[in-house]
Coordinates of C-alpha atoms in Angstrom, one line a residue:
M1 CA 10.0 -3.8 12.2
D2 CA 9.1 -1.8 9.1
T3 CA 5.4 -2.4 8.3
S4 CA 5.2 0.1 5.5
R5 CA 6.2 -2.6 3.0
D6 CA 3.2 -4.6 4.1
D7 CA 1.0 -2.1 2.2
L8 CA 2.9 -2.5 -1.1
R9 CA 0.9 -4.8 -3.4
C10 CA 1.8 -6.2 -6.8
G11 CA -0.2 -4.6 -9.6
L12 CA -0.3 -8.0 -11.3
C13 CA -1.4 -10.4 -8.6
G14 CA -2.3 -8.2 -5.6
Q15 CA 0.0 -10.1 -3.3
V16 CA 2.3 -8.3 -0.8
V17 CA 5.6 -7.4 -2.5
N18 CA 8.6 -8.9 -0.7
A19 CA 12.1 -10.0 -1.5
R20 CA 11.0 -13.3 -3.0
H21 CA 7.9 -12.0 -4.8
E22 CA 9.4 -11.6 -8.3
Q23 CA 10.1 -15.3 -8.3
H24 CA 6.4 -15.9 -8.7
H25 CA 6.2 -14.0 -12.0
E26 CA 7.9 -14.8 -15.3
E27 CA 9.7 -11.8 -16.9
S28 CA 7.4 -11.8 -19.9
V29 CA 4.3 -11.4 -17.7
V30 CA 5.8 -8.7 -15.5
G31 CA 6.8 -6.6 -18.5
A32 CA 3.4 -6.9 -20.1
G33 CA 1.6 -4.4 -17.8
R34 CA 1.6 -0.6 -17.6
R35 CA 0.1 2.1 -15.4
V36 CA -2.5 4.2 -17.2
E37 CA -4.2 7.5 -16.1
Y38 CA -7.9 8.0 -16.6
V39 CA -10.4 10.8 -16.0
V40 CA -14.0 10.2 -14.8
I41 CA -16.1 12.4 -17.1
G42 CA -19.5 11.7 -15.5
L43 CA -22.1 9.4 -14.0
R44 CA -24.9 7.7 -15.9
G45 CA -27.1 5.6 -13.8
A46 CA -25.0 3.1 -11.9
N47 CA -22.0 3.6 -14.3
A48 CA -19.1 5.9 -14.3
L49 CA -18.0 7.2 -17.7
Y50 CA -14.3 7.7 -18.1
H51 CA -11.5 8.0 -20.7
A52 CA -7.8 7.8 -20.8
A53 CA -6.2 11.2 -19.9
D54 CA -4.1 11.2 -23.1
A55 CA -6.8 9.8 -25.4
P56 CA -10.2 11.4 -24.7
S57 CA -11.8 10.2 -28.0
R58 CA -12.9 6.8 -26.6
T59 CA -15.3 6.8 -23.6
R60 CA -15.7 3.7 -21.5
K61 CA -17.9 2.8 -18.6
T62 CA -17.5 0.9 -15.3
G63 CA -19.5 0.4 -12.2
A64 CA -19.5 3.7 -10.3
A65 CA -19.9 2.3 -6.8
D66 CA -17.0 -0.2 -7.4
L67 CA -14.7 2.5 -8.8
A68 CA -15.6 4.9 -5.9
K69 CA -14.8 2.2 -3.4
A70 CA -11.5 1.3 -5.1
L71 CA -10.4 4.9 -5.1
G72 CA -11.7 5.6 -1.5
V73 CA -14.0 8.5 -2.5
E74 CA -17.7 9.1 -2.3
L75 CA -19.8 8.4 -5.3
P76 CA -20.8 12.1 -6.0
D77 CA -17.1 13.0 -5.9
L78 CA -16.2 10.8 -8.9
P79 CA -16.8 13.2 -11.8
G80 CA -13.6 15.1 -12.6
R81 CA -11.4 12.8 -10.7
H82 CA -8.1 11.6 -12.2
Y83 CA -6.9 8.1 -11.3
T84 CA -4.4 5.6 -12.3
C85 CA -4.5 1.8 -12.5
W86 CA -2.3 -1.0 -13.6
E87 CA -3.4 -2.7 -16.8
V88 CA -2.4 -6.1 -18.0
P89 CA -3.6 -7.4 -21.4
G90 CA -5.8 -10.5 -21.3
E91 CA -6.9 -13.0 -23.8
Y92 CA -9.2 -12.0 -26.7
G93 CA -8.4 -8.3 -26.4
G94 CA -9.5 -8.0 -22.7
V95 CA -7.7 -6.0 -20.1
F96 CA -7.3 -6.7 -16.4
R97 CA -7.1 -3.6 -14.2
S98 CA -5.9 -3.4 -10.6
G99 CA -4.0 -1.1 -8.2
F100 CA -6.4 1.8 -8.5
E101 CA -5.0 5.1 -7.1
L102 CA -6.0 8.8 -7.2
A103 CA -3.7 10.8 -9.5

């Protein structure tokens, strides 16, 4: 039995991807997301400051401990790290991020 597919998770819903998985998403929802690369540029208090790798003009912040845990790294190792995540637009201009991976 191949258990490697058990580790594949959907970037939209987080469920295990299997042969029937796509039936749970409408095509318009699946096509709405994209994978984006970010760079952590520093730590400030409990926050990690980051920006998109291809658009460094806008700095954002997120919880440093949560980001480190999602990436599987120690908190002091965050600055300088490149990572990717799956982004899906939400209502009122919000963005839902999931599927964090080191780049």
